[in-house]
Amino acid sequence: MDPYSSSPAVTIIGGGMVGTACGLALQERGLSVTIIDAGSERDKASFGNAGVISNGSIFPMASPGIWKQLLRYALNRDNGLRLRYGDLPFLAPWLLRFLANANTQRRENAVEALVPLTAQALSYHQKWAQRTNSEHLIRQEGWLRLYRSAEGFASSAADRQLFERHGVKFEVLDTQTLHELEPALQHPFHRALWLTETATVATPGELLAAYQQLFQQQGGRWVSDHVQQLHIAEGHVQLYGKQQHYKSQTVVLAAGALSTPLCQQLGYRIPMVAERGYHLSLPMPEDGPVLRRAVYDVAAGYVAAPMQDQLRLLSGVELAHPQSRANPIQLERLYPAAREALGLAPTMDSSQLWSGNRPSTPDSLPVLGFAPRHQQVLCAFGHGHIGFSTGPITGELIARLICREHLPVDIHPFRVDRF
């Protein structure tokens, strides 16, 4: 078959949560859509995340507090953030931009930009979950930010002020109230913030698979290939994959960190690193109460999330080159604190280790919109740790851009040429 015999209206490169959601939103408007995806589902960040859909996921990684902890971070003594020093030549330009964003004004600007995305994240997930009969996977029990000391809780004051300013509802729990809400937590945490409007997904990979299935049931074409080159020719976008060539009227780049080399071919240099995440799938403790909702132990640097009959233990962030080999040292270091708080096995079983790359920009904002000099190409990547959560609202925005509809979110802060 001649790969140029037909030209779909829109081709999406990348079939994770963002790319699939773009496909569904475009189908809803009657467009012919093809998704070209290179990797297995298990490799996607959409598979391995904590499944949190929160209107409180509004904080960029760069913040003024980094300067006080800079030496600690630089020496890799904090479980929340680790630098892969072997990748420093690749990371250095990004890190300089990242540190330039570590001030109060830029942090608040980023929060202002993210709030409209995160505020609508759950409603769009609920829409597609209903259409795929997957509502049972989304639980609305909130999630918890845990503080081990009075000092740690005091350090959250700026976050709490921003929550209040932007209408993110939360409750402050003392040690006893927290124990009543989550008796599975065995450590006497000093305080907790309960973000009451947050939802969690029982199995993120299963929800994504349901969305992908709906896309194909509705006539969407799914192609397994790795697009390596693209250029504009004869009124179309020409795509060159490992398997064959393709052409399309419009292309959406939604392949996470793999999108940046394609952007560079068009002359756009977008700073991007891998916000590497790791998780372990562990059996639930056989005795005693079971964790009901996702928790973030701020000082220890881990997130624990119940996933059906298992517990997913997730590490902090490792900044690395997307192709660097996995190194679970963060999980190894945080495991004793997690074991003590959650009643885990005495030793860490690495047989169920997962790692994945979340595409991260230095200002923690996604890259959304038309490529300025190439109006047949749109960008939809760089969401960092909120891609799973904000994928469906991103899909809606991309579809509205293509169909020239009104946008419910100001996307100027996410523009492609802001760097």
Coordinates of C-alpha atoms in Angstrom, one line a residue:
M1 CA 0.0 0.0 0.0
D2 CA 1.3 3.5 -0.9
P3 CA 1.8 5.3 2.4
Y4 CA 1.0 8.6 0.6
S5 CA -2.3 7.3 -0.9
S6 CA -4.4 9.0 1.8
S7 CA -3.8 12.0 4.0
P8 CA -5.5 12.1 7.4
A9 CA -6.8 15.5 8.5
V10 CA -4.7 15.2 11.7
T11 CA -1.8 13.0 12.7
I12 CA -0.8 12.8 16.4
I13 CA 2.7 11.7 17.2
G14 CA 2.5 10.1 20.6
G15 CA -0.2 7.9 22.1
G16 CA 0.1 8.5 25.9
M17 CA -2.6 10.4 27.8
V18 CA -2.0 13.7 26.1
G19 CA -1.9 12.3 22.5
T20 CA -4.9 10.0 23.1
A21 CA -6.9 12.8 24.6
C22 CA -6.1 15.0 21.6
G23 CA -7.3 12.2 19.3
L24 CA -10.6 11.9 21.2
A25 CA -11.3 15.6 21.2
L26 CA -10.6 15.9 17.5
Q27 CA -12.8 12.9 16.7
E28 CA -15.6 14.6 18.6
R29 CA -15.4 17.3 16.0
G30 CA -15.7 14.9 13.1
L31 CA -12.0 15.0 12.1
S32 CA -10.1 12.0 10.7
V33 CA -7.3 11.2 13.1
T34 CA -4.2 8.9 13.1
I35 CA -2.0 8.3 16.1
I36 CA 1.5 7.2 15.5
D37 CA 3.1 5.8 18.7
A38 CA 6.5 4.2 19.2
G39 CA 6.6 2.6 22.6
S40 CA 5.0 0.0 24.8
E41 CA 2.3 1.1 27.3
R42 CA 4.5 0.2 30.2
D43 CA 7.2 2.7 29.1
K44 CA 4.8 5.6 29.2
A45 CA 4.6 8.1 32.1
S46 CA 0.8 7.7 31.7
F47 CA 1.3 4.1 33.0
G48 CA 3.6 4.7 35.9
N49 CA 2.3 7.8 37.7
A50 CA 0.5 8.1 41.0
G51 CA -2.9 8.5 39.3
V52 CA -3.6 11.8 41.1
I53 CA -6.0 14.3 39.4
S54 CA -5.8 17.4 41.5
N55 CA -6.7 21.0 41.2
G56 CA -3.9 21.5 43.7
S57 CA -1.1 20.4 41.3
I58 CA -0.2 24.0 40.6
F59 CA 3.4 24.4 41.9
P60 CA 6.4 24.5 39.6
M61 CA 9.5 22.7 40.7
A62 CA 11.5 26.0 40.7
S63 CA 10.7 28.0 43.8
P64 CA 12.5 30.5 46.0
G65 CA 13.0 27.8 48.7
I66 CA 15.5 26.0 46.4
W67 CA 18.2 28.6 47.2
K68 CA 18.2 27.7 50.9
Q69 CA 18.5 24.0 50.1
L70 CA 20.8 24.4 47.0
L71 CA 23.8 22.7 48.6
R72 CA 21.7 19.8 49.8
Y73 CA 20.2 19.3 46.4
A74 CA 23.6 19.7 44.7
L75 CA 25.1 17.0 46.9
N76 CA 22.1 14.7 46.1
R77 CA 21.2 14.5 49.8
D78 CA 17.4 15.1 49.3
N79 CA 15.2 12.3 48.2
G80 CA 12.8 14.7 46.5
L81 CA 15.3 15.8 43.8
R82 CA 18.3 14.1 42.3
L83 CA 20.8 15.2 39.6
R84 CA 22.3 12.7 37.3
Y85 CA 25.8 14.2 37.2
G86 CA 26.9 12.0 34.3
D87 CA 24.3 13.9 32.3
L88 CA 25.5 17.3 33.4
P89 CA 26.7 18.5 30.0
F90 CA 23.1 17.9 28.7
L91 CA 21.4 19.2 31.9
A92 CA 23.5 22.4 32.4
P93 CA 21.7 24.8 30.0
W94 CA 18.3 23.6 31.4
L95 CA 19.5 24.0 35.0
L96 CA 20.5 27.6 34.4
R97 CA 17.1 28.4 33.1
F98 CA 15.5 26.5 35.9
L99 CA 17.3 28.5 38.6
A100 CA 16.4 31.7 36.8
N101 CA 12.7 30.7 37.5
A102 CA 13.4 30.1 41.2
N103 CA 12.0 33.4 42.5
T104 CA 8.6 34.4 44.0
Q105 CA 7.3 36.3 41.0
R106 CA 8.0 33.6 38.4
R107 CA 6.6 31.0 40.7
E108 CA 3.4 32.9 41.2
N109 CA 3.2 33.5 37.4
A110 CA 3.5 29.8 36.8
V111 CA 0.8 29.1 39.4
E112 CA -1.5 31.6 37.7
A113 CA -1.0 29.8 34.3
L114 CA -1.5 26.3 35.7
V115 CA -4.6 26.9 37.7
P116 CA -7.0 27.0 34.7
L117 CA -5.6 23.7 33.5
T118 CA -5.7 21.8 36.8
A119 CA -9.1 23.3 37.8
Q120 CA -10.7 21.6 34.8
A121 CA -8.7 18.4 34.7
L122 CA -11.1 16.2 36.7
S123 CA -14.2 17.3 34.8
Y124 CA -12.7 16.3 31.4
H125 CA -11.5 13.0 32.8
Q126 CA -15.0 12.3 34.1
K127 CA -16.4 13.0 30.7
W128 CA -14.2 10.4 29.0
A129 CA -14.4 8.0 31.8
Q130 CA -18.2 8.0 31.5
R131 CA -18.0 7.4 27.8
T132 CA -15.7 4.4 28.3
N133 CA -17.6 3.0 31.3
S134 CA -14.5 3.6 33.5
E135 CA -16.0 5.8 36.2
H136 CA -15.3 3.1 38.8
L137 CA -11.5 3.7 38.3
I138 CA -11.7 7.3 39.5
R139 CA -12.1 7.7 43.3
Q140 CA -12.9 11.1 44.8
E141 CA -11.4 10.9 48.3
G142 CA -8.8 13.6 48.2
W143 CA -5.2 13.1 48.8
L144 CA -2.8 14.0 51.7
R145 CA 0.4 16.0 52.0
L146 CA 2.1 14.7 55.2
Y147 CA 4.4 16.8 57.4
R148 CA 6.7 15.1 60.0
S149 CA 7.5 18.2 62.1
A150 CA 6.2 21.6 63.0
E151 CA 9.0 23.1 61.0
G152 CA 8.0 21.1 58.0
F153 CA 4.4 22.2 58.3
A154 CA 5.4 25.8 58.7
S155 CA 7.3 25.7 55.5
S156 CA 4.1 25.0 53.7
A157 CA 2.6 28.4 54.6
A158 CA 3.2 29.9 51.1
D159 CA 1.6 26.9 49.5
R160 CA -1.4 27.2 51.7
Q161 CA -1.8 30.8 50.9
L162 CA -1.7 30.1 47.1
F163 CA -4.3 27.3 47.6
E164 CA -6.6 29.7 49.4
R165 CA -6.1 32.4 46.8
H166 CA -6.9 30.1 43.9
G167 CA -9.8 28.3 45.5
V168 CA -8.1 24.9 46.1
K169 CA -10.0 23.5 49.1
F170 CA -8.1 21.8 51.9
E171 CA -8.3 20.9 55.5
V172 CA -5.5 20.9 58.1
L173 CA -5.4 17.7 60.1
D174 CA -3.6 17.2 63.4
T175 CA -2.0 13.8 64.4
Q176 CA -5.2 12.3 65.9
T177 CA -7.5 13.5 63.1
L178 CA -5.1 12.1 60.5
H179 CA -5.0 8.8 62.2
E180 CA -8.8 8.6 62.2
L181 CA -8.9 9.4 58.5
E182 CA -6.0 7.1 57.5
P183 CA -5.4 4.5 60.2
A184 CA -3.0 2.7 57.8
L185 CA -0.4 5.5 58.5
Q186 CA 1.8 4.2 61.4
H187 CA 4.0 7.2 61.8
P188 CA 2.7 10.0 64.1
F189 CA 2.8 12.8 61.5
H190 CA 2.7 16.3 63.0
R191 CA 0.2 17.7 60.5
A192 CA -1.4 16.9 57.1
L193 CA -3.1 18.9 54.4
W194 CA -6.1 17.0 53.0
L195 CA -6.8 18.3 49.5
T196 CA -10.5 17.3 49.5
E197 CA -11.4 17.8 45.9
T198 CA -8.6 15.7 44.5
A199 CA -9.4 12.4 42.7
T200 CA -7.1 9.3 42.3
V201 CA -7.2 6.6 39.7
A202 CA -7.1 3.0 40.8
T203 CA -5.1 1.9 37.8
P204 CA -3.8 4.7 35.5
G205 CA -2.7 2.3 32.7
E206 CA -6.2 0.8 32.6
L207 CA -7.9 4.2 32.3
L208 CA -5.5 5.1 29.5
A209 CA -6.2 1.8 27.7
A210 CA -9.9 2.5 27.9
Y211 CA -9.4 5.9 26.2
Q212 CA -7.2 4.3 23.5
Q213 CA -9.8 1.6 22.9
L214 CA -12.5 4.2 22.4
F215 CA -10.4 6.2 20.0
Q216 CA -9.9 3.1 17.8
Q217 CA -13.6 2.0 18.1
Q218 CA -14.6 5.4 16.8
G219 CA -12.5 4.9 13.7
G220 CA -9.2 6.3 14.8
R221 CA -6.2 4.8 13.1
W222 CA -3.4 3.6 15.4
V223 CA 0.1 3.0 13.9
S224 CA 3.0 1.5 15.7
D225 CA 6.1 3.4 14.4
H226 CA 8.8 5.8 15.5
V227 CA 8.7 9.1 13.7
Q228 CA 12.3 10.3 13.2
Q229 CA 12.0 13.2 10.8
L230 CA 9.4 15.6 9.6
H231 CA 9.2 18.6 7.2
I232 CA 6.7 20.7 5.4
A233 CA 6.4 20.0 1.6
E234 CA 3.7 20.4 -1.0
G235 CA 1.1 21.7 1.5
H236 CA 1.4 18.7 3.8
V237 CA 3.6 17.6 6.7
Q238 CA 5.8 14.8 5.6
L239 CA 6.7 12.3 8.3
Y240 CA 9.4 9.7 8.1
G241 CA 9.2 6.7 10.5
K242 CA 11.3 3.6 10.9
Q243 CA 8.6 1.5 9.2
Q244 CA 7.3 3.8 6.5
H245 CA 6.5 7.4 5.5
Y246 CA 3.3 9.4 6.1
K247 CA 1.8 12.7 5.3
S248 CA -0.9 14.7 7.0
Q249 CA -2.6 18.1 6.7
T250 CA -1.9 18.8 10.4
V251 CA 0.4 17.2 12.9
V252 CA 0.3 17.4 16.7
L253 CA 3.5 16.6 18.6
A254 CA 2.5 14.8 21.8
A255 CA 5.4 12.4 22.3
G256 CA 6.8 13.9 25.5
A257 CA 10.5 14.3 25.5
L258 CA 10.7 12.7 22.0
S259 CA 8.9 15.7 20.6
T260 CA 11.9 18.1 21.1
P261 CA 14.1 16.6 18.4
L262 CA 11.3 16.9 15.9
C263 CA 10.8 20.5 16.9
Q264 CA 14.4 21.2 16.5
Q265 CA 14.2 20.0 12.9
L266 CA 11.8 22.9 12.3
G267 CA 14.1 25.4 14.0
Y268 CA 12.6 25.5 17.5
R269 CA 15.0 24.8 20.4
I270 CA 12.9 23.9 23.4
P271 CA 14.8 23.1 26.6
M272 CA 13.6 19.8 27.9
V273 CA 15.0 17.1 30.3
A274 CA 13.6 13.9 31.7
E275 CA 11.9 14.4 35.0
R276 CA 12.6 10.7 35.7
G277 CA 10.3 8.9 38.1
Y278 CA 10.5 5.5 39.7
H279 CA 8.0 3.3 41.4
L280 CA 7.6 -0.1 43.1
S281 CA 4.5 -2.2 43.0
L282 CA 4.2 -3.7 46.5
P283 CA 1.6 -6.0 48.1
M284 CA -0.7 -4.4 50.5
P285 CA 0.1 -5.3 54.2
E286 CA -1.8 -8.4 55.1
D287 CA -2.6 -7.3 58.6
G288 CA -4.3 -4.0 59.7
P289 CA -6.0 -1.2 57.8
V290 CA -5.3 -0.5 54.2
L291 CA -4.3 2.9 52.8
R292 CA -7.4 4.5 51.2
R293 CA -6.0 7.5 49.3
A294 CA -2.7 8.7 47.9
V295 CA -0.3 10.4 50.3
Y296 CA 2.8 12.5 49.8
D297 CA 5.3 12.3 52.7
V298 CA 7.0 15.7 52.0
A299 CA 10.1 15.2 54.2
A300 CA 10.8 11.6 53.1
G301 CA 10.3 12.4 49.5
Y302 CA 7.9 9.7 48.4
V303 CA 4.3 9.3 47.3
A304 CA 2.3 6.1 48.2
A305 CA -0.9 5.4 46.2
P306 CA -3.2 2.4 46.6
M307 CA -3.7 0.7 43.2
Q308 CA -6.5 -1.9 43.5
D309 CA -4.8 -4.8 45.4
Q310 CA -1.3 -3.3 45.4
L311 CA 0.5 -0.3 46.8
R312 CA 2.5 1.9 44.4
L313 CA 5.5 3.6 46.1
L314 CA 6.8 6.4 44.0
S315 CA 10.1 8.3 44.2
G316 CA 10.9 12.0 43.9
V317 CA 12.3 13.5 40.7
E318 CA 15.6 12.6 39.0
L319 CA 16.8 15.1 36.4
A320 CA 18.5 13.1 33.7
H321 CA 18.9 12.6 29.9
P322 CA 15.8 10.7 28.6
Q323 CA 18.0 7.8 27.4
S324 CA 20.0 7.3 30.6
R325 CA 19.8 4.0 32.4
A326 CA 17.5 3.6 35.4
N327 CA 19.1 4.0 38.8
P328 CA 16.6 3.4 41.7
I329 CA 18.9 4.9 44.4
Q330 CA 16.1 7.3 45.4
L331 CA 13.7 4.5 46.2
E332 CA 16.4 2.7 48.1
R333 CA 17.1 5.7 50.3
L334 CA 13.4 6.6 51.0
Y335 CA 12.3 3.0 51.6
P336 CA 13.1 2.9 55.3
A337 CA 10.9 5.9 56.0
A338 CA 8.1 4.5 53.8
R339 CA 8.4 1.1 55.5
E340 CA 8.1 2.7 59.0
A341 CA 5.1 4.8 58.0
L342 CA 3.2 2.2 55.9
G343 CA 4.2 -1.1 57.5
L344 CA 6.0 -2.4 54.5
A345 CA 8.3 -5.5 54.3
P346 CA 11.6 -5.1 56.0
T347 CA 13.6 -5.2 52.7
M348 CA 12.8 -3.6 49.4
D349 CA 11.9 -6.0 46.6
S350 CA 13.0 -4.4 43.3
S351 CA 11.4 -7.1 41.1
Q352 CA 8.5 -4.8 40.3
L353 CA 10.6 -1.7 39.6
W354 CA 9.4 0.8 37.0
S355 CA 11.0 3.9 35.6
G356 CA 9.7 6.5 33.1
N357 CA 10.5 9.9 31.7
R358 CA 8.2 12.9 32.2
P359 CA 9.1 15.7 29.9
S360 CA 10.1 18.8 32.0
T361 CA 10.6 22.4 30.9
P362 CA 12.6 24.8 33.1
D363 CA 9.5 26.8 34.0
S364 CA 7.4 23.7 34.7
L365 CA 4.8 24.8 32.1
P366 CA 3.7 22.7 29.1
V367 CA 4.4 23.7 25.5
L368 CA 1.0 24.2 23.9
G369 CA -0.1 25.7 20.6
F370 CA 0.9 26.2 17.0
A371 CA 4.5 26.3 16.0
P372 CA 4.8 30.0 15.1
R373 CA 6.4 29.6 11.6
H374 CA 4.6 26.3 10.8
Q375 CA 0.9 26.6 11.3
Q376 CA 0.4 23.0 10.3
V377 CA 2.3 21.8 13.4
L378 CA 1.0 22.0 17.0
C379 CA 2.9 21.2 20.2
A380 CA 1.3 19.4 23.1
F381 CA 4.1 18.2 25.5
G382 CA 6.2 19.2 28.4
H383 CA 3.6 18.7 31.2
G384 CA 6.1 17.3 33.7
H385 CA 4.4 15.5 36.5
I386 CA 0.8 16.6 35.5
G387 CA 0.5 15.2 32.0
F388 CA -1.8 12.3 33.1
S389 CA -4.0 14.7 35.1
T390 CA -4.2 17.5 32.5
G391 CA -4.1 15.3 29.3
P392 CA -7.9 15.5 28.6
I393 CA -8.1 19.3 29.0
T394 CA -5.0 19.6 26.8
G395 CA -6.7 17.5 24.2
E396 CA -9.7 19.9 24.3
L397 CA -7.5 22.9 23.9
I398 CA -5.6 21.4 20.9
A399 CA -8.9 20.4 19.2
R400 CA -10.3 23.9 19.7
L401 CA -7.1 25.5 18.3
I402 CA -7.3 23.3 15.2
C403 CA -11.0 24.0 14.7
R404 CA -10.6 27.7 15.4
E405 CA -12.9 27.6 18.4
H406 CA -12.9 29.8 21.6
L407 CA -10.4 28.7 24.2
P408 CA -11.5 28.3 27.8
V409 CA -7.9 28.7 29.0
D410 CA -5.3 31.4 28.2
I411 CA -2.5 29.5 26.6
H412 CA -0.1 32.4 26.1
P413 CA 2.1 31.3 29.0
F414 CA 2.5 28.0 27.2
R415 CA 3.5 29.4 23.8
V416 CA 6.2 27.5 21.8
D417 CA 8.5 30.5 21.4
R418 CA 8.7 31.7 25.0
F419 CA 12.2 30.3 25.4

